Amino acid sequence: MRVAAIDCGTNSVRLLIADVAGGSLTEVARRMEIVRLGEGVDSTGRLNPEAIERTRKALVGYAAEIAELGVSRVRMCATSASRDASNAEDFRGMVRSVLGVDPEVITGDQEARLSFAGALHGLNAEPPYLVLDIGGGSTEFVVGFERVDAAVSVDIGCVRMTERHLHGDPPTPAEVAAAERAITKVVDNALRKVSGHGAMTLVGLAGSVTTVAALALRLPEYDAARIHHARIPYDDVAKVTTDLLGSTVADRLDLPVMHPGRADVIGAGALILRVIMERAGKASVVASEHDILDGIAFSLA
């Protein structure tokens, strides 16, 4: 069955078109657009009309590709920003008009379970796993073996933490310290809830983690094949985090692996990853290019 999975988060909207048969998935196309749907939601509680329009334009392109490639079933999941917004119906109406399907505004728990299902695809590492999905508005913590044992979604993400704390360019030491205190408090609570300290393998998903991995690997350009399942030591994550938080947005844009839409928030994303590794006592993280999109695709089969 050829399916289309769409994940619309706080920072990006992504598409996976895949052929799914039994427990196997063959990727046909994978796309990502930074639309910053959740811009300002943390402070206003509403989706910005300009952000909805940016998302609409991305979805128009996705709809054309879905039609061209003969997709049988489509599922779109909308996560943190659309959960938090008081005008989410404006967003849902736009999606219906473009894609012909309703977006599912999934809960944090559903998001965590879909991410876990996607992350385990093709993974060869020692269980139990602690899977992290660091998004723009939230981060999901999931622990399990072949299935989920415990999951929690918390309101720390690269966009949310940047908007709350990291206002300087580069952020000041006081701003970084305030962000780290806030992140640490939430992370400690999340790790207790899912018993994350007992996991043998830490797996990190989404753009903050894969960008940090690309920088740690010193890649000359973003290379998903080299990033996927790369194991990145804590010391390398810490160095990349320090470098990012000490640089300006313009400096980050000069990095060959940096997506332009991620440059202003990657410092916060890296800090979240570093704090989680530190508080969970993990010496390394396995970066995964398989994530909630893959989980959505499997759910359609």
PDB file of C-alpha atoms in Angstrom:
ATOM      1  CA  MET A   1       0.000   0.000   0.000  1.00  0.00           C
ATOM      2  CA  ARG A   2       1.345   3.440  -0.927  1.00  0.00           C
ATOM      3  CA  VAL A   3       0.678   5.881   1.891  1.00  0.00           C
ATOM      4  CA  ALA A   4       1.413   9.503   2.728  1.00  0.00           C
ATOM      5  CA  ALA A   5       2.263  10.533   6.283  1.00  0.00           C
ATOM      6  CA  ILE A   6       2.361  14.215   7.213  1.00  0.00           C
ATOM      7  CA  ASP A   7       3.675  15.543  10.516  1.00  0.00           C
ATOM      8  CA  CYS A   8       2.929  19.179  11.303  1.00  0.00           C
ATOM      9  CA  GLY A   9       4.741  20.402  14.380  1.00  0.00           C
ATOM     10  CA  THR A  10       5.646  23.730  15.908  1.00  0.00           C
ATOM     11  CA  ASN A  11       8.613  24.376  13.610  1.00  0.00           C
ATOM     12  CA  SER A  12       8.219  22.244  10.478  1.00  0.00           C
ATOM     13  CA  VAL A  13       5.758  20.345   8.319  1.00  0.00           C
ATOM     14  CA  ARG A  14       7.090  17.111   6.864  1.00  0.00           C
ATOM     15  CA  LEU A  15       5.915  14.539   4.346  1.00  0.00           C
ATOM     16  CA  LEU A  16       6.768  10.861   3.906  1.00  0.00           C
ATOM     17  CA  ILE A  17       5.403   8.894   0.959  1.00  0.00           C
ATOM     18  CA  ALA A  18       6.158   5.213   1.352  1.00  0.00           C
ATOM     19  CA  ASP A  19       5.169   1.741   0.231  1.00  0.00           C
ATOM     20  CA  VAL A  20       4.251  -0.291   3.303  1.00  0.00           C
ATOM     21  CA  ALA A  21       3.911  -4.068   3.272  1.00  0.00           C
ATOM     22  CA  GLY A  22       3.668  -5.999   6.521  1.00  0.00           C
ATOM     23  CA  GLY A  23       6.471  -4.800   8.761  1.00  0.00           C
ATOM     24  CA  SER A  24       8.553  -3.247   5.984  1.00  0.00           C
ATOM     25  CA  LEU A  25       8.580   0.313   4.702  1.00  0.00           C
ATOM     26  CA  THR A  26      10.111   1.496   1.427  1.00  0.00           C
ATOM     27  CA  GLU A  27      10.590   5.232   1.206  1.00  0.00           C
ATOM     28  CA  VAL A  28       9.393   6.890  -2.007  1.00  0.00           C
ATOM     29  CA  ALA A  29       9.753  10.553  -1.045  1.00  0.00           C
ATOM     30  CA  ARG A  30      10.563  12.521   2.101  1.00  0.00           C
ATOM     31  CA  ARG A  31      10.166  16.300   2.319  1.00  0.00           C
ATOM     32  CA  MET A  32      10.512  18.975   4.986  1.00  0.00           C
ATOM     33  CA  GLU A  33       9.568  22.667   5.074  1.00  0.00           C
ATOM     34  CA  ILE A  34      10.217  25.030   7.974  1.00  0.00           C
ATOM     35  CA  VAL A  35       6.935  26.929   8.434  1.00  0.00           C
ATOM     36  CA  ARG A  36       7.156  27.890  12.135  1.00  0.00           C
ATOM     37  CA  LEU A  37       3.438  27.220  12.668  1.00  0.00           C
ATOM     38  CA  GLY A  38       3.904  27.661  16.406  1.00  0.00           C
ATOM     39  CA  GLU A  39       5.508  31.100  16.177  1.00  0.00           C
ATOM     40  CA  GLY A  40       4.284  33.106  19.181  1.00  0.00           C
ATOM     41  CA  VAL A  41       1.776  30.460  20.364  1.00  0.00           C
ATOM     42  CA  ASP A  42       3.514  30.152  23.721  1.00  0.00           C
ATOM     43  CA  SER A  43       2.803  33.810  24.527  1.00  0.00           C
ATOM     44  CA  THR A  44      -0.439  34.510  22.599  1.00  0.00           C
ATOM     45  CA  GLY A  45      -2.214  31.150  22.698  1.00  0.00           C
ATOM     46  CA  ARG A  46      -3.174  31.606  19.018  1.00  0.00           C
ATOM     47  CA  LEU A  47      -1.816  30.537  15.639  1.00  0.00           C
ATOM     48  CA  ASN A  48      -0.510  33.477  13.636  1.00  0.00           C
ATOM     49  CA  PRO A  49      -2.434  33.875  10.310  1.00  0.00           C
ATOM     50  CA  GLU A  50       0.885  34.314   8.507  1.00  0.00           C
ATOM     51  CA  ALA A  51       2.112  31.023   9.977  1.00  0.00           C
ATOM     52  CA  ILE A  52      -1.058  29.276   8.822  1.00  0.00           C
ATOM     53  CA  GLU A  53      -0.489  30.701   5.321  1.00  0.00           C
ATOM     54  CA  ARG A  54       3.130  29.474   5.269  1.00  0.00           C
ATOM     55  CA  THR A  55       1.867  26.025   6.221  1.00  0.00           C
ATOM     56  CA  ARG A  56      -0.836  26.156   3.543  1.00  0.00           C
ATOM     57  CA  LYS A  57       1.735  26.878   0.828  1.00  0.00           C
ATOM     58  CA  ALA A  58       3.836  23.894   1.920  1.00  0.00           C
ATOM     59  CA  LEU A  59       0.788  21.612   1.969  1.00  0.00           C
ATOM     60  CA  VAL A  60      -0.231  22.681  -1.554  1.00  0.00           C
ATOM     61  CA  GLY A  61       3.112  21.350  -2.786  1.00  0.00           C
ATOM     62  CA  TYR A  62       2.708  18.153  -0.790  1.00  0.00           C
ATOM     63  CA  ALA A  63      -0.816  17.624  -2.147  1.00  0.00           C
ATOM     64  CA  ALA A  64       0.486  17.825  -5.720  1.00  0.00           C
ATOM     65  CA  GLU A  65       3.169  15.229  -5.001  1.00  0.00           C
ATOM     66  CA  ILE A  66       0.669  12.940  -3.255  1.00  0.00           C
ATOM     67  CA  ALA A  67      -1.577  13.051  -6.325  1.00  0.00           C
ATOM     68  CA  GLU A  68       1.307  12.544  -8.739  1.00  0.00           C
ATOM     69  CA  LEU A  69       2.665   9.485  -6.925  1.00  0.00           C
ATOM     70  CA  GLY A  70      -0.655   7.654  -6.639  1.00  0.00           C
ATOM     71  CA  VAL A  71      -1.041   7.540  -2.861  1.00  0.00           C
ATOM     72  CA  SER A  72      -3.898   5.372  -1.529  1.00  0.00           C
ATOM     73  CA  ARG A  73      -4.211   6.719   2.005  1.00  0.00           C
ATOM     74  CA  VAL A  74      -3.195   9.966   3.711  1.00  0.00           C
ATOM     75  CA  ARG A  75      -2.868  10.723   7.411  1.00  0.00           C
ATOM     76  CA  MET A  76      -1.814  14.085   8.790  1.00  0.00           C
ATOM     77  CA  CYS A  77      -0.960  14.464  12.462  1.00  0.00           C
ATOM     78  CA  ALA A  78      -0.656  17.918  13.984  1.00  0.00           C
ATOM     79  CA  THR A  79       1.231  18.176  17.232  1.00  0.00           C
ATOM     80  CA  SER A  80       2.280  20.744  19.811  1.00  0.00           C
ATOM     81  CA  ALA A  81       1.353  24.102  18.247  1.00  0.00           C
ATOM     82  CA  SER A  82      -2.136  23.025  17.199  1.00  0.00           C
ATOM     83  CA  ARG A  83      -2.819  21.448  20.595  1.00  0.00           C
ATOM     84  CA  ASP A  84      -2.053  24.741  22.328  1.00  0.00           C
ATOM     85  CA  ALA A  85      -3.847  27.211  20.021  1.00  0.00           C
ATOM     86  CA  SER A  86      -7.298  28.670  20.711  1.00  0.00           C
ATOM     87  CA  ASN A  87      -7.935  29.170  16.970  1.00  0.00           C
ATOM     88  CA  ALA A  88      -6.958  25.640  15.909  1.00  0.00           C
ATOM     89  CA  GLU A  89     -10.190  25.352  13.875  1.00  0.00           C
ATOM     90  CA  ASP A  90      -8.806  27.916  11.397  1.00  0.00           C
ATOM     91  CA  PHE A  91      -5.862  25.595  10.860  1.00  0.00           C
ATOM     92  CA  ARG A  92      -8.048  22.499  10.543  1.00  0.00           C
ATOM     93  CA  GLY A  93     -10.274  24.175   7.953  1.00  0.00           C
ATOM     94  CA  MET A  94      -7.250  25.140   5.893  1.00  0.00           C
ATOM     95  CA  VAL A  95      -5.924  21.584   5.929  1.00  0.00           C
ATOM     96  CA  ARG A  96      -9.289  20.140   4.840  1.00  0.00           C
ATOM     97  CA  SER A  97      -9.432  22.539   1.907  1.00  0.00           C
ATOM     98  CA  VAL A  98      -5.912  21.651   0.709  1.00  0.00           C
ATOM     99  CA  LEU A  99      -5.580  17.928   1.441  1.00  0.00           C
ATOM    100  CA  GLY A 100      -9.189  16.761   1.578  1.00  0.00           C
ATOM    101  CA  VAL A 101      -8.597  15.114   4.963  1.00  0.00           C
ATOM    102  CA  ASP A 102      -8.937  16.333   8.517  1.00  0.00           C
ATOM    103  CA  PRO A 103      -5.724  16.829  10.471  1.00  0.00           C
ATOM    104  CA  GLU A 104      -5.591  14.785  13.644  1.00  0.00           C
ATOM    105  CA  VAL A 105      -4.551  16.979  16.543  1.00  0.00           C
ATOM    106  CA  ILE A 106      -2.936  14.175  18.486  1.00  0.00           C
ATOM    107  CA  THR A 107      -2.122  14.116  22.184  1.00  0.00           C
ATOM    108  CA  GLY A 108       1.412  14.144  23.511  1.00  0.00           C
ATOM    109  CA  ASP A 109       1.035  10.473  24.436  1.00  0.00           C
ATOM    110  CA  GLN A 110      -0.046   9.556  20.899  1.00  0.00           C
ATOM    111  CA  GLU A 111       2.846  11.568  19.496  1.00  0.00           C
ATOM    112  CA  ALA A 112       5.279   9.717  21.750  1.00  0.00           C
ATOM    113  CA  ARG A 113       3.995   6.281  20.724  1.00  0.00           C
ATOM    114  CA  LEU A 114       4.098   7.056  17.003  1.00  0.00           C
ATOM    115  CA  SER A 115       7.650   8.370  17.375  1.00  0.00           C
ATOM    116  CA  PHE A 116       8.711   5.219  19.215  1.00  0.00           C
ATOM    117  CA  ALA A 117       7.246   2.969  16.498  1.00  0.00           C
ATOM    118  CA  GLY A 118       9.099   4.899  13.813  1.00  0.00           C
ATOM    119  CA  ALA A 119      12.395   5.050  15.693  1.00  0.00           C
ATOM    120  CA  LEU A 120      12.649   1.304  16.214  1.00  0.00           C
ATOM    121  CA  HIS A 121      12.400   0.574  12.476  1.00  0.00           C
ATOM    122  CA  GLY A 122      15.752  -0.963  11.491  1.00  0.00           C
ATOM    123  CA  LEU A 123      17.419  -0.153  14.813  1.00  0.00           C
ATOM    124  CA  ASN A 124      20.054  -2.600  16.016  1.00  0.00           C
ATOM    125  CA  ALA A 125      20.918  -1.574  19.569  1.00  0.00           C
ATOM    126  CA  GLU A 126      20.565  -2.852  23.115  1.00  0.00           C
ATOM    127  CA  PRO A 127      17.121  -2.454  24.730  1.00  0.00           C
ATOM    128  CA  PRO A 128      15.413  -1.059  26.687  1.00  0.00           C
ATOM    129  CA  TYR A 129      15.352   2.184  24.722  1.00  0.00           C
ATOM    130  CA  LEU A 130      14.805   5.754  25.814  1.00  0.00           C
ATOM    131  CA  VAL A 131      13.521   7.536  22.708  1.00  0.00           C
ATOM    132  CA  LEU A 132      13.546  11.351  22.625  1.00  0.00           C
ATOM    133  CA  ASP A 133      11.654  13.389  20.067  1.00  0.00           C
ATOM    134  CA  ILE A 134      12.797  17.000  20.494  1.00  0.00           C
ATOM    135  CA  GLY A 135      10.357  19.204  18.618  1.00  0.00           C
ATOM    136  CA  GLY A 136       9.692  22.902  18.386  1.00  0.00           C
ATOM    137  CA  GLY A 137       7.129  23.103  21.167  1.00  0.00           C
ATOM    138  CA  SER A 138       7.412  19.829  23.058  1.00  0.00           C
ATOM    139  CA  THR A 139       9.693  16.884  23.725  1.00  0.00           C
ATOM    140  CA  GLU A 140       8.492  13.304  24.012  1.00  0.00           C
ATOM    141  CA  PHE A 141      10.194  10.761  26.289  1.00  0.00           C
ATOM    142  CA  VAL A 142       9.367   7.102  25.563  1.00  0.00           C
ATOM    143  CA  VAL A 143      10.796   3.987  27.211  1.00  0.00           C
ATOM    144  CA  GLY A 144      10.286   0.428  26.046  1.00  0.00           C
ATOM    145  CA  PHE A 145      11.577  -2.744  24.423  1.00  0.00           C
ATOM    146  CA  GLU A 146       9.559  -3.761  21.356  1.00  0.00           C
ATOM    147  CA  ARG A 147       6.576  -1.754  22.554  1.00  0.00           C
ATOM    148  CA  VAL A 148       6.025   1.281  24.734  1.00  0.00           C
ATOM    149  CA  ASP A 149       6.239   0.771  28.490  1.00  0.00           C
ATOM    150  CA  ALA A 150       5.971   4.430  29.501  1.00  0.00           C
ATOM    151  CA  ALA A 151       5.669   7.761  27.707  1.00  0.00           C
ATOM    152  CA  VAL A 152       5.351  11.433  28.557  1.00  0.00           C
ATOM    153  CA  SER A 153       5.227  14.653  26.529  1.00  0.00           C
ATOM    154  CA  VAL A 154       6.540  17.864  28.090  1.00  0.00           C
ATOM    155  CA  ASP A 155       6.433  21.505  27.032  1.00  0.00           C
ATOM    156  CA  ILE A 156      10.083  22.070  26.226  1.00  0.00           C
ATOM    157  CA  GLY A 157      11.108  22.462  22.589  1.00  0.00           C
ATOM    158  CA  CYS A 158      13.612  24.440  20.553  1.00  0.00           C
ATOM    159  CA  VAL A 159      11.148  27.160  19.522  1.00  0.00           C
ATOM    160  CA  ARG A 160       9.437  27.415  22.920  1.00  0.00           C
ATOM    161  CA  MET A 161      12.729  27.636  24.860  1.00  0.00           C
ATOM    162  CA  THR A 162      14.174  30.171  22.417  1.00  0.00           C
ATOM    163  CA  GLU A 163      11.101  32.392  22.695  1.00  0.00           C
ATOM    164  CA  ARG A 164      11.059  32.114  26.495  1.00  0.00           C
ATOM    165  CA  HIS A 165      14.736  32.491  27.303  1.00  0.00           C
ATOM    166  CA  LEU A 166      17.293  32.904  24.493  1.00  0.00           C
ATOM    167  CA  HIS A 167      16.715  36.442  23.237  1.00  0.00           C
ATOM    168  CA  GLY A 168      20.278  37.607  22.565  1.00  0.00           C
ATOM    169  CA  ASP A 169      22.260  36.995  19.399  1.00  0.00           C
ATOM    170  CA  PRO A 170      24.176  35.166  20.676  1.00  0.00           C
ATOM    171  CA  PRO A 171      22.280  34.533  23.929  1.00  0.00           C
ATOM    172  CA  THR A 172      23.909  35.872  27.071  1.00  0.00           C
ATOM    173  CA  PRO A 173      25.324  33.512  29.731  1.00  0.00           C
ATOM    174  CA  ALA A 174      22.444  34.543  32.025  1.00  0.00           C
ATOM    175  CA  GLU A 175      19.884  33.624  29.349  1.00  0.00           C
ATOM    176  CA  VAL A 176      21.528  30.248  28.764  1.00  0.00           C
ATOM    177  CA  ALA A 177      21.645  29.572  32.517  1.00  0.00           C
ATOM    178  CA  ALA A 178      17.939  30.420  32.864  1.00  0.00           C
ATOM    179  CA  ALA A 179      17.057  28.123  29.957  1.00  0.00           C
ATOM    180  CA  GLU A 180      19.156  25.313  31.408  1.00  0.00           C
ATOM    181  CA  ARG A 181      17.473  25.617  34.810  1.00  0.00           C
ATOM    182  CA  ALA A 182      14.030  25.486  33.233  1.00  0.00           C
ATOM    183  CA  ILE A 183      14.923  22.525  31.015  1.00  0.00           C
ATOM    184  CA  THR A 184      16.584  20.604  33.856  1.00  0.00           C
ATOM    185  CA  LYS A 185      13.524  20.858  36.095  1.00  0.00           C
ATOM    186  CA  VAL A 186      11.217  19.488  33.378  1.00  0.00           C
ATOM    187  CA  VAL A 187      13.684  16.795  32.262  1.00  0.00           C
ATOM    188  CA  ASP A 188      14.206  15.459  35.787  1.00  0.00           C
ATOM    189  CA  ASN A 189      10.461  15.112  36.243  1.00  0.00           C
ATOM    190  CA  ALA A 190      10.009  13.413  32.859  1.00  0.00           C
ATOM    191  CA  LEU A 191      12.818  10.928  33.476  1.00  0.00           C
ATOM    192  CA  ARG A 192      11.240   9.952  36.801  1.00  0.00           C
ATOM    193  CA  LYS A 193       7.854   9.407  35.165  1.00  0.00           C
ATOM    194  CA  VAL A 194       9.187   7.037  32.488  1.00  0.00           C
ATOM    195  CA  SER A 195      12.051   5.477  34.529  1.00  0.00           C
ATOM    196  CA  GLY A 196      14.424   6.745  31.843  1.00  0.00           C
ATOM    197  CA  HIS A 197      17.615   6.235  33.845  1.00  0.00           C
ATOM    198  CA  GLY A 198      17.329   2.453  33.408  1.00  0.00           C
ATOM    199  CA  ALA A 199      17.331   2.482  29.608  1.00  0.00           C
ATOM    200  CA  MET A 200      20.379   1.007  27.887  1.00  0.00           C
ATOM    201  CA  THR A 201      20.192   2.954  24.604  1.00  0.00           C
ATOM    202  CA  LEU A 202      19.276   6.614  24.120  1.00  0.00           C
ATOM    203  CA  VAL A 203      17.769   7.337  20.694  1.00  0.00           C
ATOM    204  CA  GLY A 204      17.267  10.923  19.531  1.00  0.00           C
ATOM    205  CA  LEU A 205      14.830  12.001  16.822  1.00  0.00           C
ATOM    206  CA  ALA A 206      14.019  15.126  14.808  1.00  0.00           C
ATOM    207  CA  GLY A 207      15.955  18.060  13.420  1.00  0.00           C
ATOM    208  CA  SER A 208      17.684  19.331  16.547  1.00  0.00           C
ATOM    209  CA  VAL A 209      19.253  15.930  17.195  1.00  0.00           C
ATOM    210  CA  THR A 210      20.167  15.178  13.579  1.00  0.00           C
ATOM    211  CA  THR A 211      21.687  18.655  13.111  1.00  0.00           C
ATOM    212  CA  VAL A 212      23.783  18.260  16.259  1.00  0.00           C
ATOM    213  CA  ALA A 213      24.865  14.833  14.974  1.00  0.00           C
ATOM    214  CA  ALA A 214      25.838  16.305  11.593  1.00  0.00           C
ATOM    215  CA  LEU A 215      27.919  18.988  13.315  1.00  0.00           C
ATOM    216  CA  ALA A 216      29.550  16.458  15.643  1.00  0.00           C
ATOM    217  CA  LEU A 217      30.419  14.285  12.638  1.00  0.00           C
ATOM    218  CA  ARG A 218      31.844  17.368  10.855  1.00  0.00           C
ATOM    219  CA  LEU A 219      29.953  16.582   7.689  1.00  0.00           C
ATOM    220  CA  PRO A 220      30.634  18.828   4.674  1.00  0.00           C
ATOM    221  CA  GLU A 221      26.878  18.829   3.961  1.00  0.00           C
ATOM    222  CA  TYR A 222      23.748  17.389   5.509  1.00  0.00           C
ATOM    223  CA  ASP A 223      23.825  13.639   4.760  1.00  0.00           C
ATOM    224  CA  ALA A 224      20.886  11.685   6.189  1.00  0.00           C
ATOM    225  CA  ALA A 225      22.496   8.326   5.366  1.00  0.00           C
ATOM    226  CA  ARG A 226      25.593   9.130   7.438  1.00  0.00           C
ATOM    227  CA  ILE A 227      23.581  10.641  10.280  1.00  0.00           C
ATOM    228  CA  HIS A 228      21.072   7.785  10.573  1.00  0.00           C
ATOM    229  CA  HIS A 229      22.046   5.518  13.497  1.00  0.00           C
ATOM    230  CA  ALA A 230      25.314   7.388  14.122  1.00  0.00           C
ATOM    231  CA  ARG A 231      26.289   7.163  17.785  1.00  0.00           C
ATOM    232  CA  ILE A 232      27.359  10.558  19.131  1.00  0.00           C
ATOM    233  CA  PRO A 233      29.294  10.758  22.446  1.00  0.00           C
ATOM    234  CA  TYR A 234      28.150  13.129  25.183  1.00  0.00           C
ATOM    235  CA  ASP A 235      31.395  15.153  24.996  1.00  0.00           C
ATOM    236  CA  ASP A 236      30.756  15.881  21.311  1.00  0.00           C
ATOM    237  CA  VAL A 237      27.161  16.916  22.006  1.00  0.00           C
ATOM    238  CA  ALA A 238      28.379  19.215  24.800  1.00  0.00           C
ATOM    239  CA  LYS A 239      30.981  20.852  22.548  1.00  0.00           C
ATOM    240  CA  VAL A 240      28.517  21.400  19.709  1.00  0.00           C
ATOM    241  CA  THR A 241      25.999  22.881  22.166  1.00  0.00           C
ATOM    242  CA  THR A 242      28.566  25.307  23.595  1.00  0.00           C
ATOM    243  CA  ASP A 243      29.645  26.362  20.099  1.00  0.00           C
ATOM    244  CA  LEU A 244      26.065  26.934  18.932  1.00  0.00           C
ATOM    245  CA  LEU A 245      25.046  28.933  21.995  1.00  0.00           C
ATOM    246  CA  GLY A 246      28.179  31.072  21.629  1.00  0.00           C
ATOM    247  CA  SER A 247      27.560  31.916  17.977  1.00  0.00           C
ATOM    248  CA  THR A 248      25.255  34.336  16.208  1.00  0.00           C
ATOM    249  CA  VAL A 249      22.453  33.277  13.865  1.00  0.00           C
ATOM    250  CA  ALA A 250      24.580  34.531  10.968  1.00  0.00           C
ATOM    251  CA  ASP A 251      27.466  32.295  12.094  1.00  0.00           C
ATOM    252  CA  ARG A 252      25.137  29.290  12.316  1.00  0.00           C
ATOM    253  CA  LEU A 253      23.791  29.968   8.830  1.00  0.00           C
ATOM    254  CA  ASP A 254      27.343  29.613   7.514  1.00  0.00           C
ATOM    255  CA  LEU A 255      27.523  26.017   8.786  1.00  0.00           C
ATOM    256  CA  PRO A 256      27.141  23.722   5.746  1.00  0.00           C
ATOM    257  CA  VAL A 257      24.703  21.318   7.460  1.00  0.00           C
ATOM    258  CA  MET A 258      22.393  24.026   8.838  1.00  0.00           C
ATOM    259  CA  HIS A 259      18.880  24.405   7.483  1.00  0.00           C
ATOM    260  CA  PRO A 260      18.155  28.152   7.264  1.00  0.00           C
ATOM    261  CA  GLY A 261      14.881  27.758   9.137  1.00  0.00           C
ATOM    262  CA  ARG A 262      16.578  26.076  12.074  1.00  0.00           C
ATOM    263  CA  ALA A 263      19.493  28.446  12.674  1.00  0.00           C
ATOM    264  CA  ASP A 264      17.745  30.696  15.208  1.00  0.00           C
ATOM    265  CA  VAL A 265      16.451  27.840  17.410  1.00  0.00           C
ATOM    266  CA  ILE A 266      19.126  25.137  17.136  1.00  0.00           C
ATOM    267  CA  GLY A 267      20.969  26.393  20.231  1.00  0.00           C
ATOM    268  CA  ALA A 268      17.954  25.629  22.403  1.00  0.00           C
ATOM    269  CA  GLY A 269      17.457  22.230  20.732  1.00  0.00           C
ATOM    270  CA  ALA A 270      21.075  21.275  21.362  1.00  0.00           C
ATOM    271  CA  LEU A 271      20.803  22.435  24.979  1.00  0.00           C
ATOM    272  CA  ILE A 272      17.734  20.252  25.544  1.00  0.00           C
ATOM    273  CA  LEU A 273      19.605  17.234  24.167  1.00  0.00           C
ATOM    274  CA  ARG A 274      22.706  17.922  26.263  1.00  0.00           C
ATOM    275  CA  VAL A 275      20.707  18.353  29.472  1.00  0.00           C
ATOM    276  CA  ILE A 276      18.760  15.131  28.872  1.00  0.00           C
ATOM    277  CA  MET A 277      21.968  13.162  28.300  1.00  0.00           C
ATOM    278  CA  GLU A 278      23.510  14.672  31.409  1.00  0.00           C
ATOM    279  CA  ARG A 279      20.512  14.107  33.691  1.00  0.00           C
ATOM    280  CA  ALA A 280      19.869  10.590  32.359  1.00  0.00           C
ATOM    281  CA  GLY A 281      23.549   9.679  32.694  1.00  0.00           C
ATOM    282  CA  LYS A 282      23.904   8.600  29.060  1.00  0.00           C
ATOM    283  CA  ALA A 283      27.364   8.542  27.495  1.00  0.00           C
ATOM    284  CA  SER A 284      26.047   8.669  23.922  1.00  0.00           C
ATOM    285  CA  VAL A 285      22.962   9.168  21.777  1.00  0.00           C
ATOM    286  CA  VAL A 286      21.993   7.278  18.619  1.00  0.00           C
ATOM    287  CA  ALA A 287      20.628   9.737  16.048  1.00  0.00           C
ATOM    288  CA  SER A 288      17.719   8.460  13.974  1.00  0.00           C
ATOM    289  CA  GLU A 289      16.264   9.769  10.721  1.00  0.00           C
ATOM    290  CA  HIS A 290      13.254   7.463  11.296  1.00  0.00           C
ATOM    291  CA  ASP A 291      10.691   9.084  13.571  1.00  0.00           C
ATOM    292  CA  ILE A 292       7.016   9.955  13.922  1.00  0.00           C
ATOM    293  CA  LEU A 293       6.598  10.094  10.135  1.00  0.00           C
ATOM    294  CA  ASP A 294       7.514   6.428   9.872  1.00  0.00           C
ATOM    295  CA  GLY A 295       5.179   5.624  12.761  1.00  0.00           C
ATOM    296  CA  ILE A 296       2.312   7.427  11.002  1.00  0.00           C
ATOM    297  CA  ALA A 297       3.046   5.536   7.771  1.00  0.00           C
ATOM    298  CA  PHE A 298       2.987   2.165   9.547  1.00  0.00           C
ATOM    299  CA  SER A 299      -0.316   3.101  11.197  1.00  0.00           C
ATOM    300  CA  LEU A 300      -1.924   3.456   7.763  1.00  0.00           C
ATOM    301  CA  ALA A 301      -1.108  -0.078   6.594  1.00  0.00           C
TER     302      ALA A 301
END
